[in-house]
Amino acid sequence: MSETKVVRTLVGKVVSDKMNKTVTVLVERKVKHPIYGKIVRRSKKFHAHDETNQYQVGDLVVISETRPLSRTKTWVVTSLVGRAV
């Protein structure tokens, strides 16, 4: 019996494409403040592998977790959601 591995996926915006075969993706999430109850935005940046250098700054992309590709890269860009305007 083969088991399928659950792969984490996130949606974020490309904020840097200066590196070769790598993009920096900003992922934002909204959480409720534990005391005040206000919805606040939390963000984190991930380095993601872009084999063909096809994604530019402003693109909305889906990234998924993979094996470590370098010291900071453990994500790979899987698909494009929306192009930059």
Tab-separated table of C-alpha atoms in Angstrom:
chain	number	residue	atom	x	y	z
A	1	MET	CA	0.000	0.000	0.000
A	2	SER	CA	1.550	3.322	-1.063
A	3	GLU	CA	1.005	6.380	1.058
A	4	THR	CA	0.744	9.826	-0.540
A	5	LYS	CA	2.732	12.533	1.187
A	6	VAL	CA	0.909	15.704	2.179
A	7	VAL	CA	2.701	18.650	0.575
A	8	ARG	CA	2.315	22.100	2.129
A	9	THR	CA	1.386	24.835	-0.359
A	10	LEU	CA	1.238	28.599	0.130
A	11	VAL	CA	0.137	31.519	-2.044
A	12	GLY	CA	2.282	34.645	-2.093
A	13	LYS	CA	3.625	37.574	-4.068
A	14	VAL	CA	7.071	37.656	-5.698
A	15	VAL	CA	9.023	40.556	-4.157
A	16	SER	CA	12.478	39.825	-5.613
A	17	ASP	CA	13.805	38.043	-8.686
A	18	LYS	CA	17.418	39.275	-8.561
A	19	MET	CA	18.928	35.818	-7.927
A	20	ASN	CA	19.470	33.176	-10.586
A	21	LYS	CA	16.784	30.430	-10.504
A	22	THR	CA	15.437	31.811	-7.200
A	23	VAL	CA	12.593	34.161	-6.291
A	24	THR	CA	11.671	35.648	-2.930
A	25	VAL	CA	7.976	35.179	-2.150
A	26	LEU	CA	6.127	37.197	0.511
A	27	VAL	CA	3.312	35.214	2.136
A	28	GLU	CA	0.779	37.167	4.209
A	29	ARG	CA	-1.758	35.730	6.620
A	30	LYS	CA	-4.375	37.369	8.806
A	31	VAL	CA	-4.584	36.433	12.494
A	32	LYS	CA	-6.694	37.687	15.359
A	33	HIS	CA	-4.783	39.483	18.113
A	34	PRO	CA	-4.974	37.329	21.275
A	35	ILE	CA	-5.908	40.201	23.624
A	36	TYR	CA	-7.444	42.997	21.553
A	37	GLY	CA	-9.249	40.868	18.977
A	38	LYS	CA	-8.183	43.027	16.032
A	39	ILE	CA	-7.265	41.247	12.786
A	40	VAL	CA	-3.568	41.879	12.063
A	41	ARG	CA	-1.431	40.866	9.088
A	42	ARG	CA	1.579	38.636	9.643
A	43	SER	CA	4.039	38.107	6.806
A	44	LYS	CA	7.024	35.919	6.068
A	45	LYS	CA	9.422	35.683	3.132
A	46	PHE	CA	10.427	32.400	1.514
A	47	HIS	CA	13.087	31.654	-1.088
A	48	ALA	CA	11.582	29.489	-3.819
A	49	HIS	CA	13.167	27.664	-6.754
A	50	ASP	CA	12.315	29.031	-10.223
A	51	GLU	CA	14.097	26.808	-12.757
A	52	THR	CA	13.358	28.893	-15.871
A	53	ASN	CA	13.543	32.409	-14.335
A	54	GLN	CA	10.032	33.105	-15.656
A	55	TYR	CA	8.481	34.834	-12.613
A	56	GLN	CA	8.825	38.591	-12.123
A	57	VAL	CA	8.256	40.982	-9.236
A	58	GLY	CA	4.545	41.386	-8.525
A	59	ASP	CA	3.443	37.948	-9.760
A	60	LEU	CA	1.084	35.974	-7.518
A	61	VAL	CA	2.397	32.394	-7.272
A	62	VAL	CA	1.771	29.089	-5.513
A	63	ILE	CA	4.813	27.572	-3.766
A	64	SER	CA	5.108	24.076	-2.342
A	65	GLU	CA	7.517	22.537	0.117
A	66	THR	CA	10.269	20.275	-1.192
A	67	ARG	CA	13.603	18.815	-0.146
A	68	PRO	CA	16.338	21.334	0.773
A	69	LEU	CA	17.809	22.761	-2.432
A	70	SER	CA	20.253	25.120	-0.702
A	71	ARG	CA	20.825	26.629	2.736
A	72	THR	CA	17.755	28.877	2.469
A	73	LYS	CA	15.691	27.216	-0.302
A	74	THR	CA	13.200	24.512	0.654
A	75	TRP	CA	10.287	25.690	-1.530
A	76	VAL	CA	9.605	25.467	-5.268
A	77	VAL	CA	7.238	27.586	-7.380
A	78	THR	CA	4.525	25.278	-8.715
A	79	SER	CA	2.127	27.572	-10.565
A	80	LEU	CA	1.241	31.138	-11.479
A	81	VAL	CA	-2.000	32.589	-10.091
A	82	GLY	CA	-1.776	36.115	-11.541
A	83	ARG	CA	0.651	38.190	-13.560
A	84	ALA	CA	2.029	41.541	-12.368
A	85	VAL	CA	0.224	44.574	-13.767
